[in-house]
Amino acid sequence: MPDIKVSAEVQDALADGWAVVALESTLLAHGLPAPRNREVGGELEQLVRAGGAVPATVAVLDGVPTVGLDAAGLERITGDGSEVLKLSVRDLAPAGALGRTGATTVASTAWLAARVGIRVFATGGLGGVHRAAGDEALGGSDGSGDDGPPAGLGTVSYDESADLPTLAATPITVVCAGVKSILDVGATLERLETLGVTVLGWRTADFPGFYLPSTGHRLDWRVDDAEQVSAVMAAADRLGTSGAVVVANPVAEPEALDRELHDRVLTDALAAAGRAGLRGKAVTPFLLAAFHRETAGRSLEVNLAVVRGNVRVAAKIATAWAKDRGNAA
Ligand code: PSU
Ligand code: MN
């Protein structure tokens, strides 16, 4: 197994029981356009620090999984993107063996962070069940005529993010704004339930919708402060329920995308993805880029507001967690 490189600062923080927040790099490399993503990477780290915690941005550099990127590492991951792969958990071993460089998704970031003892992680929106899953509406045809058996013969597309099964088995708290609204939200919540992933609404009992503050899906659990989340984490540890805790933090109403614009752009983007015959890990970056383009950058601002809000909450939770273990910041 390739070693995981942990920066000196993150190593010290973990050894001393200080608050640490992991940040993922796929949202930078494949979810945001360059060169804005470079700036955002630095800004998110600053936000973690302002919240009293140590940031640990995660990526794979020349095959080495790295927890706590330095400035040069962040520069590479947010460069023009040509060499930067999108790496989930299953990709870590080949990327390591072949010396490749890539950004880590929610799944691989959570997995690596948990391996080195980090308990809190902030992202934008989780991956989940794509809308095409189970029918031929999206991703069925690329127009080439060799798409396999026609509908009705048992071959259907089913795209579910590796984020979900990884969270089922990874003891980490992930702050997100729900799942990306490009997904099938109801189906994703069902899968999170099946997989035993705890979902807490942050000051809400309505599951948030990434660009939108609410989806209308009710949550069983609502928390109102970081101390409550820390208590849930401690209870999970004592009981040995080994999955992740998802903290779903809605974007503030004034910063959200207009719902009508959202629905219109989504319909068009899904149709375009279907026509392009996109598969696998290309789908999410395609849909996010379509949003940024078709809303003239408005969705990009909302995406940034979403991530900033989640990073702030994650820093609060990490700080409460450290304090509860006797390490006041
Ligand atoms: N949140 C964002 N933008 C993103 C993502 C999350 O605001 O681009 C990324 C995460 O890395 C997540 C990935 O793991 O999207 C999901 O991709 P897929 O659907 O291919 O599993
Ligand atoms: Mn996928």
Coordinates of N, CA, C and O in Angstrom, one line a residue, residues 9 37 49 64 100 105 109 117-118 136 147 154 158 175 261 268 283 289 296 327:
E9 N 2.1 20.1 9.7 CA 1.2 20.9 10.5 C 0.0 20.0 10.9 O -0.5 20.1 12.0
N37 N -10.7 28.5 -9.2 CA -10.6 27.4 -8.2 C -9.4 27.5 -7.3 O -9.4 27.1 -6.2
R49 N -9.1 28.1 9.2 CA -8.2 28.7 10.2 C -9.0 29.8 11.0 O -8.8 29.8 12.2
V64 N 1.2 9.8 -4.6 CA 1.2 9.8 -3.1 C 0.0 10.5 -2.6 O -0.2 11.7 -2.8
R100 N 0.4 8.6 -10.6 CA -0.4 9.6 -11.2 C -0.9 10.7 -10.2 O -0.8 10.5 -9.0
T105 N -12.3 12.7 -4.4 CA -13.8 12.9 -4.3 C -14.2 12.9 -2.8 O -13.3 12.7 -1.9
T109 N -11.6 11.3 -0.2 CA -11.1 12.2 0.8 C -11.5 11.7 2.2 O -10.7 11.7 3.1
G117 N -6.9 9.7 11.0 CA -7.5 10.1 12.3 C -8.2 11.5 12.3 O -8.5 12.0 13.3
I118 N -8.5 12.0 11.1 CA -9.3 13.2 11.0 C -10.8 12.9 11.1 O -11.3 11.9 10.5
E136 N -34.0 4.6 -18.9 CA -33.2 5.0 -20.0 C -33.2 6.4 -20.4 O -32.8 6.9 -21.4
D147 N -25.7 0.9 -28.4 CA -25.9 1.1 -27.0 C -26.3 -0.1 -26.3 O -26.8 0.0 -25.1
G154 N -33.8 -5.5 -20.1 CA -33.1 -5.7 -18.9 C -31.8 -4.9 -18.7 O -31.3 -5.0 -17.6
Y158 N -27.4 2.5 -14.4 CA -27.6 2.8 -12.9 C -26.3 3.4 -12.4 O -25.3 2.8 -12.4
V175 N -19.8 17.6 6.4 CA -20.7 18.7 6.3 C -20.9 19.0 4.9 O -19.9 19.3 4.1
L261 N -35.1 29.3 -12.3 CA -33.9 29.2 -13.1 C -33.3 27.9 -12.9 O -32.9 27.2 -13.9
D268 N -32.5 21.3 -19.1 CA -31.7 21.4 -20.3 C -30.4 20.6 -20.1 O -29.9 19.9 -21.0
V283 N -20.2 12.5 -15.6 CA -21.5 13.1 -15.5 C -21.6 14.3 -14.6 O -22.0 15.4 -15.0
A289 N -20.7 22.1 -14.8 CA -20.2 23.1 -15.8 C -21.4 23.7 -16.6 O -21.4 24.9 -16.9
A296 N -25.0 32.0 -16.3 CA -24.1 33.1 -16.5 C -23.3 33.3 -15.2 O -23.1 34.4 -14.7
N327 N -9.3 19.4 24.6 CA -8.3 20.3 23.9 C -9.0 21.6 23.5 O -9.4 21.7 22.3

